[in-house]
Amino acid sequence: MTSDTVPVVVDEVAPRYRGRVALVTGAASGIGAATACRLAAEGAQVVLADLDEAALEAAVAATGKAAGHGGGAEGVVLDVADETGWAALADRLNNGPGRLDLLHSNAAIAVIEPAGRLAVADWDRQLAVNLTATFLAVRSLVGLLERSSGSIVLTSSVHAVRGLPGRPAYAASKGALLSLSRQLAADYGPAVRVNTVVPGPIMSQAWDSVSEPDRERSIRATTLQRFGQPAEVAAVVAFLGSADASYVTGASLVVDGGWSVTADSA
Ligand SMILES: NC(=O)c1ccc[n+]([C@@H]2O[C@H](COP(=O)([O-])OP(=O)(O)OC[C@H]3O[C@@H](n4cnc5c(N)ncnc54)[C@H](O)[C@@H]3O)[C@@H](O)[C@H]2O)c1
């Protein structure tokens, strides 16, 4: 299975996001693109943010196609680690729809090297994109989210809770997101709920460089004996951000096909 074979379009969904505005980062691909499609299908006006302009254009088109119940899509080229980009995006939302109901902070990068060989610049960049970006997003947008009684969903990873070779900065950033989300939930409740989704092996372009034997090993390590699809994470993000999760905040929800409960998953 390759990332190309993964469907991101959903069939029948309830219009839980009709009249709502959602922002998804890392939305040009994988989990972010699937979440944008899911939210638009449920009626959201989705702002897709990513720094890959060409892929973003395609994802905006796919999201527009998936949209239903008054939903729609627009794209914003943004480096999530760039503070000035967040200020501009906050202005755009304040002067445009004037509301924000869901922030899905999802963009991430991974440089695979053990700590002894990882360049300091690569450590800094991973922390900036995977962790500091969420702080920048919240700093710029929490006023809008509070006014809309909105919600935040962060994308962490099973690497936050299990040590695997070669990902010190990635794992540290994903672990920090779990504590950051609890902290944000405490700071901004009751107006804003904050939760984290914790994916396991999800078939996206992130797996393109992984060998077939390693992919098969990952599949064998899941209780469900397969990769997850981005749409299966998107469904959980859409739940956490919706009124169906109205009493859920400060929580993390693992979406890993049982990878983290299977003994030989390392
Ligand atoms: N795929 C998996 O197996 C898996 C497992 C656990 C967690 N995750 C997490 O899920 C999230 C999405 O991963 P994915 O598999 O869909 O990856 P992906 O590579 O398909 O998508 C990531 C997107 O983020 C964008 N991006 C990267 N740096 C950015 C920046 N500075 N500013 C804006 N956009 C940027 C990329 O252009 C890309 O479109 C990530 O947070 C990842 O850590 C993925």
mmCIF file of C-alpha atoms and ligand atoms in Angstrom:
data_model
loop_
_atom_site.group_PDB
_atom_site.id
_atom_site.type_symbol
_atom_site.label_atom_id
_atom_site.label_comp_id
_atom_site.label_asym_id
_atom_site.label_seq_id
_atom_site.Cartn_x
_atom_site.Cartn_y
_atom_site.Cartn_z
ATOM 1 C CA MET A 1 0.000 0.000 0.000
ATOM 2 C CA THR A 2 1.279 3.491 -0.802
ATOM 3 C CA SER A 3 0.070 6.918 0.217
ATOM 4 C CA ASP A 4 -1.356 7.314 -3.311
ATOM 5 C CA THR A 5 -3.934 4.620 -2.676
ATOM 6 C CA VAL A 6 -5.365 6.273 0.417
ATOM 7 C CA PRO A 7 -8.834 7.739 -0.112
ATOM 8 C CA VAL A 8 -9.501 11.042 1.654
ATOM 9 C CA VAL A 9 -13.078 11.613 0.529
ATOM 10 C CA VAL A 10 -15.831 10.605 2.927
ATOM 11 C CA ASP A 11 -19.355 9.483 2.047
ATOM 12 C CA GLU A 12 -22.156 10.251 4.489
ATOM 13 C CA VAL A 13 -21.475 12.489 7.502
ATOM 14 C CA ALA A 14 -23.537 14.575 9.923
ATOM 15 C CA PRO A 15 -23.304 18.367 9.469
ATOM 16 C CA ARG A 16 -21.674 18.991 12.856
ATOM 17 C CA TYR A 17 -19.613 21.893 11.478
ATOM 18 C CA ARG A 18 -22.291 23.756 9.517
ATOM 19 C CA GLY A 19 -21.586 27.507 9.834
ATOM 20 C CA ARG A 20 -18.251 26.858 11.572
ATOM 21 C CA VAL A 21 -14.752 27.897 10.604
ATOM 22 C CA ALA A 22 -11.810 25.509 10.973
ATOM 23 C CA LEU A 23 -8.086 25.943 10.434
ATOM 24 C CA VAL A 24 -5.898 22.918 9.691
ATOM 25 C CA THR A 25 -2.093 23.116 9.465
ATOM 26 C CA GLY A 26 -0.063 20.660 7.442
ATOM 27 C CA ALA A 27 -3.234 20.441 5.371
ATOM 28 C CA ALA A 28 -1.647 19.787 1.983
ATOM 29 C CA SER A 29 -1.101 16.094 2.651
ATOM 30 C CA GLY A 30 -1.963 13.023 4.709
ATOM 31 C CA ILE A 31 -3.830 13.486 7.967
ATOM 32 C CA GLY A 32 -4.213 17.260 7.542
ATOM 33 C CA ALA A 33 -5.669 16.921 4.029
ATOM 34 C CA ALA A 34 -8.059 14.198 5.177
ATOM 35 C CA THR A 35 -9.143 16.303 8.156
ATOM 36 C CA ALA A 36 -9.797 19.292 5.905
ATOM 37 C CA CYS A 37 -11.992 17.069 3.681
ATOM 38 C CA ARG A 38 -13.842 15.613 6.656
ATOM 39 C CA LEU A 39 -14.553 18.994 8.254
ATOM 40 C CA ALA A 40 -15.694 20.527 4.953
ATOM 41 C CA ALA A 41 -17.938 17.508 4.324
ATOM 42 C CA GLU A 42 -19.514 18.254 7.699
ATOM 43 C CA GLY A 43 -20.167 21.861 6.680
ATOM 44 C CA ALA A 44 -17.067 23.770 7.842
ATOM 45 C CA GLN A 45 -15.401 26.591 6.013
ATOM 46 C CA VAL A 46 -11.885 25.182 6.161
ATOM 47 C CA VAL A 47 -8.698 27.207 5.949
ATOM 48 C CA LEU A 48 -5.923 24.852 4.840
ATOM 49 C CA ALA A 49 -2.437 26.059 5.817
ATOM 50 C CA ASP A 50 0.794 24.554 4.520
ATOM 51 C CA LEU A 51 4.133 25.644 3.104
ATOM 52 C CA ASP A 52 3.996 23.312 0.079
ATOM 53 C CA GLU A 53 2.152 25.588 -2.336
ATOM 54 C CA ALA A 54 1.547 23.076 -5.153
ATOM 55 C CA ALA A 55 0.286 20.318 -2.863
ATOM 56 C CA LEU A 56 -1.822 22.870 -1.020
ATOM 57 C CA GLU A 57 -3.595 23.861 -4.216
ATOM 58 C CA ALA A 58 -4.517 20.217 -4.884
ATOM 59 C CA ALA A 59 -5.704 19.712 -1.294
ATOM 60 C CA VAL A 60 -7.874 22.833 -1.439
ATOM 61 C CA ALA A 61 -9.465 21.510 -4.643
ATOM 62 C CA ALA A 62 -10.074 18.071 -3.050
ATOM 63 C CA THR A 63 -11.537 19.713 0.056
ATOM 64 C CA GLY A 64 -13.837 21.861 -2.064
ATOM 65 C CA LYS A 65 -15.045 18.695 -3.824
ATOM 66 C CA ALA A 66 -15.655 16.899 -0.528
ATOM 67 C CA ALA A 67 -17.518 19.887 0.967
ATOM 68 C CA GLY A 68 -21.179 19.618 1.862
ATOM 69 C CA HIS A 69 -23.747 21.370 4.063
ATOM 70 C CA GLY A 70 -22.435 24.835 3.085
ATOM 71 C CA GLY A 71 -18.797 23.931 3.690
ATOM 72 C CA GLY A 72 -15.900 25.222 1.625
ATOM 73 C CA ALA A 73 -12.134 25.542 1.403
ATOM 74 C CA GLU A 74 -9.418 28.146 1.018
ATOM 75 C CA GLY A 75 -5.654 27.818 1.177
ATOM 76 C CA VAL A 76 -2.997 29.860 2.962
ATOM 77 C CA VAL A 77 0.700 29.371 2.323
ATOM 78 C CA LEU A 78 2.208 29.410 5.807
ATOM 79 C CA ASP A 79 5.370 28.253 7.512
ATOM 80 C CA VAL A 80 3.925 27.358 10.909
ATOM 81 C CA ALA A 81 7.251 28.208 12.558
ATOM 82 C CA ASP A 82 7.038 31.811 11.317
ATOM 83 C CA GLU A 83 5.578 34.175 13.900
ATOM 84 C CA THR A 84 4.778 36.894 11.341
ATOM 85 C CA GLY A 85 2.780 34.424 9.232
ATOM 86 C CA TRP A 86 0.541 33.710 12.234
ATOM 87 C CA ALA A 87 -0.076 37.407 12.814
ATOM 88 C CA ALA A 88 -1.124 37.804 9.163
ATOM 89 C CA LEU A 89 -3.410 34.773 9.367
ATOM 90 C CA ALA A 90 -5.031 36.092 12.563
ATOM 91 C CA ASP A 91 -5.715 39.401 10.784
ATOM 92 C CA ARG A 92 -7.219 37.536 7.843
ATOM 93 C CA LEU A 93 -9.560 35.554 10.108
ATOM 94 C CA ASN A 94 -10.482 38.590 12.206
ATOM 95 C CA ASN A 95 -11.251 40.683 9.134
ATOM 96 C CA GLY A 96 -12.930 37.790 7.279
ATOM 97 C CA PRO A 97 -15.237 35.326 9.011
ATOM 98 C CA GLY A 98 -14.527 36.876 12.430
ATOM 99 C CA ARG A 99 -14.660 33.490 14.125
ATOM 100 C CA LEU A 100 -12.644 30.315 14.558
ATOM 101 C CA ASP A 101 -14.310 27.162 15.840
ATOM 102 C CA LEU A 102 -11.508 24.636 15.436
ATOM 103 C CA LEU A 103 -7.739 24.893 15.259
ATOM 104 C CA HIS A 104 -6.111 21.613 14.232
ATOM 105 C CA SER A 105 -2.376 22.084 14.778
ATOM 106 C CA ASN A 106 -0.992 19.192 12.764
ATOM 107 C CA ALA A 107 2.069 20.125 10.663
ATOM 108 C CA ALA A 108 5.269 18.299 11.552
ATOM 109 C CA ILE A 109 8.640 17.217 10.227
ATOM 110 C CA ALA A 110 10.993 14.431 11.248
ATOM 111 C CA VAL A 111 14.755 14.155 10.789
ATOM 112 C CA ILE A 112 15.857 10.623 11.590
ATOM 113 C CA GLU A 113 19.247 10.649 13.356
ATOM 114 C CA PRO A 114 20.233 9.642 16.885
ATOM 115 C CA ALA A 115 21.070 12.545 19.220
ATOM 116 C CA GLY A 116 24.816 12.004 18.807
ATOM 117 C CA ARG A 117 24.605 12.720 15.077
ATOM 118 C CA LEU A 118 21.692 15.165 14.879
ATOM 119 C CA ALA A 119 22.691 18.674 13.767
ATOM 120 C CA VAL A 120 21.671 21.409 16.201
ATOM 121 C CA ALA A 121 19.869 23.190 13.356
ATOM 122 C CA ASP A 122 17.795 20.047 12.704
ATOM 123 C CA TRP A 123 16.919 19.779 16.403
ATOM 124 C CA ASP A 124 15.882 23.450 16.466
ATOM 125 C CA ARG A 125 13.822 23.227 13.272
ATOM 126 C CA GLN A 126 11.898 20.136 14.437
ATOM 127 C CA LEU A 127 11.097 21.784 17.762
ATOM 128 C CA ALA A 128 10.049 24.970 15.945
ATOM 129 C CA VAL A 129 7.708 23.238 13.469
ATOM 130 C CA ASN A 130 6.372 20.469 15.706
ATOM 131 C CA LEU A 131 6.038 22.305 19.018
ATOM 132 C CA THR A 132 6.643 26.069 19.012
ATOM 133 C CA ALA A 133 4.263 26.436 16.065
ATOM 134 C CA THR A 134 1.372 25.369 18.303
ATOM 135 C CA PHE A 135 2.337 28.024 20.840
ATOM 136 C CA LEU A 136 2.496 30.636 18.056
ATOM 137 C CA ALA A 137 -0.894 29.533 16.717
ATOM 138 C CA VAL A 138 -2.533 29.705 20.123
ATOM 139 C CA ARG A 139 -0.877 33.026 20.905
ATOM 140 C CA SER A 140 -2.346 34.534 17.719
ATOM 141 C CA LEU A 141 -5.727 32.847 17.620
ATOM 142 C CA VAL A 142 -6.896 32.115 21.153
ATOM 143 C CA GLY A 143 -8.908 35.351 21.309
ATOM 144 C CA LEU A 144 -10.925 34.283 18.266
ATOM 145 C CA LEU A 145 -11.318 30.756 19.637
ATOM 146 C CA GLU A 146 -12.556 32.093 22.976
ATOM 147 C CA ARG A 147 -15.122 34.330 21.295
ATOM 148 C CA SER A 148 -16.383 31.364 19.249
ATOM 149 C CA SER A 149 -16.286 28.893 22.202
ATOM 150 C CA GLY A 150 -14.028 26.911 19.900
ATOM 151 C CA SER A 151 -11.734 23.992 20.324
ATOM 152 C CA ILE A 152 -8.141 22.988 19.653
ATOM 153 C CA VAL A 153 -6.883 19.582 18.548
ATOM 154 C CA LEU A 154 -3.147 18.895 18.410
ATOM 155 C CA THR A 155 -1.549 16.008 16.508
ATOM 156 C CA SER A 156 0.983 14.184 18.674
ATOM 157 C CA SER A 157 2.311 10.688 17.897
ATOM 158 C CA VAL A 158 2.886 7.319 19.550
ATOM 159 C CA HIS A 159 6.538 8.419 19.533
ATOM 160 C CA ALA A 160 5.516 10.590 22.513
ATOM 161 C CA VAL A 161 4.989 7.491 24.644
ATOM 162 C CA ARG A 162 7.357 4.833 23.195
ATOM 163 C CA GLY A 163 11.071 5.142 22.503
ATOM 164 C CA LEU A 164 12.065 4.197 18.949
ATOM 165 C CA PRO A 165 15.521 4.597 17.386
ATOM 166 C CA GLY A 166 16.608 7.827 15.735
ATOM 167 C CA ARG A 167 13.919 10.369 16.533
ATOM 168 C CA PRO A 168 15.035 12.365 19.601
ATOM 169 C CA ALA A 169 13.684 15.767 18.542
ATOM 170 C CA TYR A 170 10.524 14.380 16.975
ATOM 171 C CA ALA A 171 9.710 12.319 20.068
ATOM 172 C CA ALA A 172 10.542 15.193 22.436
ATOM 173 C CA SER A 173 8.327 17.595 20.502
ATOM 174 C CA LYS A 174 5.441 15.119 20.345
ATOM 175 C CA GLY A 175 5.738 14.361 24.063
ATOM 176 C CA ALA A 176 5.743 18.073 24.857
ATOM 177 C CA LEU A 177 2.508 18.510 22.892
ATOM 178 C CA LEU A 178 0.752 16.160 25.332
ATOM 179 C CA SER A 179 1.677 18.325 28.316
ATOM 180 C CA LEU A 180 1.118 21.547 26.380
ATOM 181 C CA SER A 181 -2.431 20.479 25.510
ATOM 182 C CA ARG A 182 -3.231 19.756 29.160
ATOM 183 C CA GLN A 183 -1.799 23.136 30.124
ATOM 184 C CA LEU A 184 -3.789 24.951 27.407
ATOM 185 C CA ALA A 185 -6.947 23.101 28.474
ATOM 186 C CA ALA A 186 -6.429 24.367 32.025
ATOM 187 C CA ASP A 187 -5.627 27.919 30.919
ATOM 188 C CA TYR A 188 -8.431 28.382 28.401
ATOM 189 C CA GLY A 189 -11.319 26.327 29.764
ATOM 190 C CA PRO A 190 -14.229 26.617 30.003
ATOM 191 C CA ALA A 191 -14.352 28.683 26.796
ATOM 192 C CA VAL A 192 -11.951 26.542 24.750
ATOM 193 C CA ARG A 193 -11.521 22.746 24.873
ATOM 194 C CA VAL A 194 -8.071 21.389 24.017
ATOM 195 C CA ASN A 195 -7.345 17.760 23.118
ATOM 196 C CA THR A 196 -4.686 15.704 21.393
ATOM 197 C CA VAL A 197 -4.877 12.927 18.875
ATOM 198 C CA VAL A 198 -2.049 10.382 19.092
ATOM 199 C CA PRO A 199 -1.669 8.510 15.782
ATOM 200 C CA GLY A 200 0.246 5.303 15.221
ATOM 201 C CA PRO A 201 1.249 4.051 11.744
ATOM 202 C CA ILE A 202 -0.926 6.002 9.302
ATOM 203 C CA MET A 203 -0.334 5.543 5.580
ATOM 204 C CA SER A 204 0.757 8.961 4.295
ATOM 205 C CA GLN A 205 3.727 10.294 2.359
ATOM 206 C CA ALA A 206 5.629 10.134 5.655
ATOM 207 C CA TRP A 207 6.005 6.397 4.874
ATOM 208 C CA ASP A 208 7.207 6.841 1.282
ATOM 209 C CA SER A 209 10.852 6.418 2.266
ATOM 210 C CA VAL A 210 10.241 3.384 4.513
ATOM 211 C CA SER A 211 11.201 -0.002 3.056
ATOM 212 C CA GLU A 212 8.597 -2.699 2.394
ATOM 213 C CA PRO A 213 10.003 -5.038 5.108
ATOM 214 C CA ASP A 214 9.834 -2.213 7.649
ATOM 215 C CA ARG A 215 6.274 -1.411 6.610
ATOM 216 C CA GLU A 216 5.299 -5.050 7.012
ATOM 217 C CA ARG A 217 6.928 -5.116 10.441
ATOM 218 C CA SER A 218 4.822 -2.113 11.467
ATOM 219 C CA ILE A 219 1.640 -3.769 10.208
ATOM 220 C CA ARG A 220 2.438 -6.953 12.126
ATOM 221 C CA ALA A 221 2.962 -4.830 15.247
ATOM 222 C CA THR A 222 -0.585 -3.471 15.206
ATOM 223 C CA THR A 223 -3.446 -5.358 16.798
ATOM 224 C CA LEU A 224 -5.586 -4.517 13.760
ATOM 225 C CA GLN A 225 -2.897 -5.876 11.363
ATOM 226 C CA ARG A 226 -2.905 -2.924 8.951
ATOM 227 C CA PHE A 227 -1.910 0.701 8.520
ATOM 228 C CA GLY A 228 -4.450 3.313 9.485
ATOM 229 C CA GLN A 229 -5.709 5.707 6.856
ATOM 230 C CA PRO A 230 -5.559 9.489 7.260
ATOM 231 C CA ALA A 231 -9.360 9.579 7.103
ATOM 232 C CA GLU A 232 -9.498 7.401 10.236
ATOM 233 C CA VAL A 233 -7.520 10.012 12.177
ATOM 234 C CA ALA A 234 -9.564 12.799 10.590
ATOM 235 C CA ALA A 235 -12.753 11.208 11.952
ATOM 236 C CA VAL A 236 -11.319 11.361 15.482
ATOM 237 C CA VAL A 237 -10.169 14.974 15.067
ATOM 238 C CA ALA A 238 -13.643 15.889 13.810
ATOM 239 C CA PHE A 239 -15.169 14.175 16.862
ATOM 240 C CA LEU A 240 -12.844 15.895 19.351
ATOM 241 C CA GLY A 241 -13.517 19.296 17.802
ATOM 242 C CA SER A 242 -17.288 18.840 17.702
ATOM 243 C CA ALA A 243 -20.096 19.235 20.222
ATOM 244 C CA ASP A 244 -20.138 15.426 20.487
ATOM 245 C CA ALA A 245 -17.001 15.840 22.633
ATOM 246 C CA SER A 246 -18.460 18.702 24.683
ATOM 247 C CA TYR A 247 -17.250 17.202 28.018
ATOM 248 C CA VAL A 248 -13.819 16.159 26.709
ATOM 249 C CA THR A 249 -10.864 18.441 27.348
ATOM 250 C CA GLY A 250 -7.232 17.906 28.272
ATOM 251 C CA ALA A 251 -7.524 14.389 26.832
ATOM 252 C CA SER A 252 -5.347 12.452 24.417
ATOM 253 C CA LEU A 253 -6.884 9.852 22.148
ATOM 254 C CA VAL A 254 -4.666 7.151 20.687
ATOM 255 C CA VAL A 255 -5.496 6.160 17.065
ATOM 256 C CA ASP A 256 -2.943 3.457 16.377
ATOM 257 C CA GLY A 257 -4.753 0.210 15.559
ATOM 258 C CA GLY A 258 -3.480 -1.154 18.861
ATOM 259 C CA TRP A 259 0.190 -0.560 17.999
ATOM 260 C CA SER A 260 1.047 0.762 21.471
ATOM 261 C CA VAL A 261 -0.619 -2.167 23.269
ATOM 262 C CA THR A 262 1.060 -4.850 21.194
ATOM 263 C CA ALA A 263 4.145 -6.303 22.886
ATOM 264 C CA ASP A 264 6.541 -6.372 19.893
ATOM 265 C CA SER A 265 5.655 -2.957 18.439
ATOM 266 C CA ALA A 266 9.142 -1.516 18.943
HETATM 267 N N1 LIG B 1 1.735 9.150 9.284
HETATM 268 C C1 LIG B 1 2.006 8.621 10.453
HETATM 269 O O1 LIG B 1 2.302 7.412 10.552
HETATM 270 C C2 LIG B 1 1.974 9.476 11.695
HETATM 271 C C3 LIG B 1 2.091 8.837 12.934
HETATM 272 C C4 LIG B 1 2.056 9.599 14.081
HETATM 273 C C5 LIG B 1 1.885 10.976 14.013
HETATM 274 N N2 LIG B 1 1.791 11.565 12.798
HETATM 275 C C6 LIG B 1 1.637 13.026 12.793
HETATM 276 O O2 LIG B 1 0.532 13.381 11.990
HETATM 277 C C7 LIG B 1 0.756 14.684 11.440
HETATM 278 C C8 LIG B 1 0.562 14.624 9.951
HETATM 279 O O3 LIG B 1 1.454 13.668 9.430
HETATM 280 P P1 LIG B 1 1.248 13.005 8.002
HETATM 281 O O4 LIG B 1 1.649 11.602 8.106
HETATM 282 O O5 LIG B 1 -0.073 13.370 7.464
HETATM 283 O O6 LIG B 1 2.433 13.744 7.216
HETATM 284 P P2 LIG B 1 2.535 14.390 5.772
HETATM 285 O O7 LIG B 1 3.992 14.480 5.491
HETATM 286 O O8 LIG B 1 1.653 13.668 4.812
HETATM 287 O O9 LIG B 1 1.942 15.863 5.997
HETATM 288 C C9 LIG B 1 2.618 16.836 6.720
HETATM 289 C C10 LIG B 1 2.310 18.179 6.104
HETATM 290 O O10 LIG B 1 2.922 19.188 6.910
HETATM 291 C C11 LIG B 1 3.458 20.173 6.031
HETATM 292 N N3 LIG B 1 4.492 20.938 6.711
HETATM 293 C C12 LIG B 1 5.740 20.530 7.071
HETATM 294 N N4 LIG B 1 6.418 21.549 7.617
HETATM 295 C C13 LIG B 1 5.573 22.629 7.619
HETATM 296 C C14 LIG B 1 5.711 23.970 8.041
HETATM 297 N N5 LIG B 1 6.846 24.440 8.585
HETATM 298 N N6 LIG B 1 4.665 24.794 7.873
HETATM 299 C C15 LIG B 1 3.507 24.359 7.313
HETATM 300 N N7 LIG B 1 3.342 23.109 6.881
HETATM 301 C C16 LIG B 1 4.360 22.248 7.031
HETATM 302 C C17 LIG B 1 3.984 19.383 4.842
HETATM 303 O O11 LIG B 1 4.169 20.212 3.704
HETATM 304 C C18 LIG B 1 2.892 18.336 4.672
HETATM 305 O O12 LIG B 1 1.883 18.793 3.795
HETATM 306 C C19 LIG B 1 2.165 15.086 11.874
HETATM 307 O O13 LIG B 1 2.046 15.884 13.035
HETATM 308 C C20 LIG B 1 2.826 13.764 12.199
HETATM 309 O O14 LIG B 1 3.859 13.919 13.127
HETATM 310 C C21 LIG B 1 1.828 10.858 11.635
#
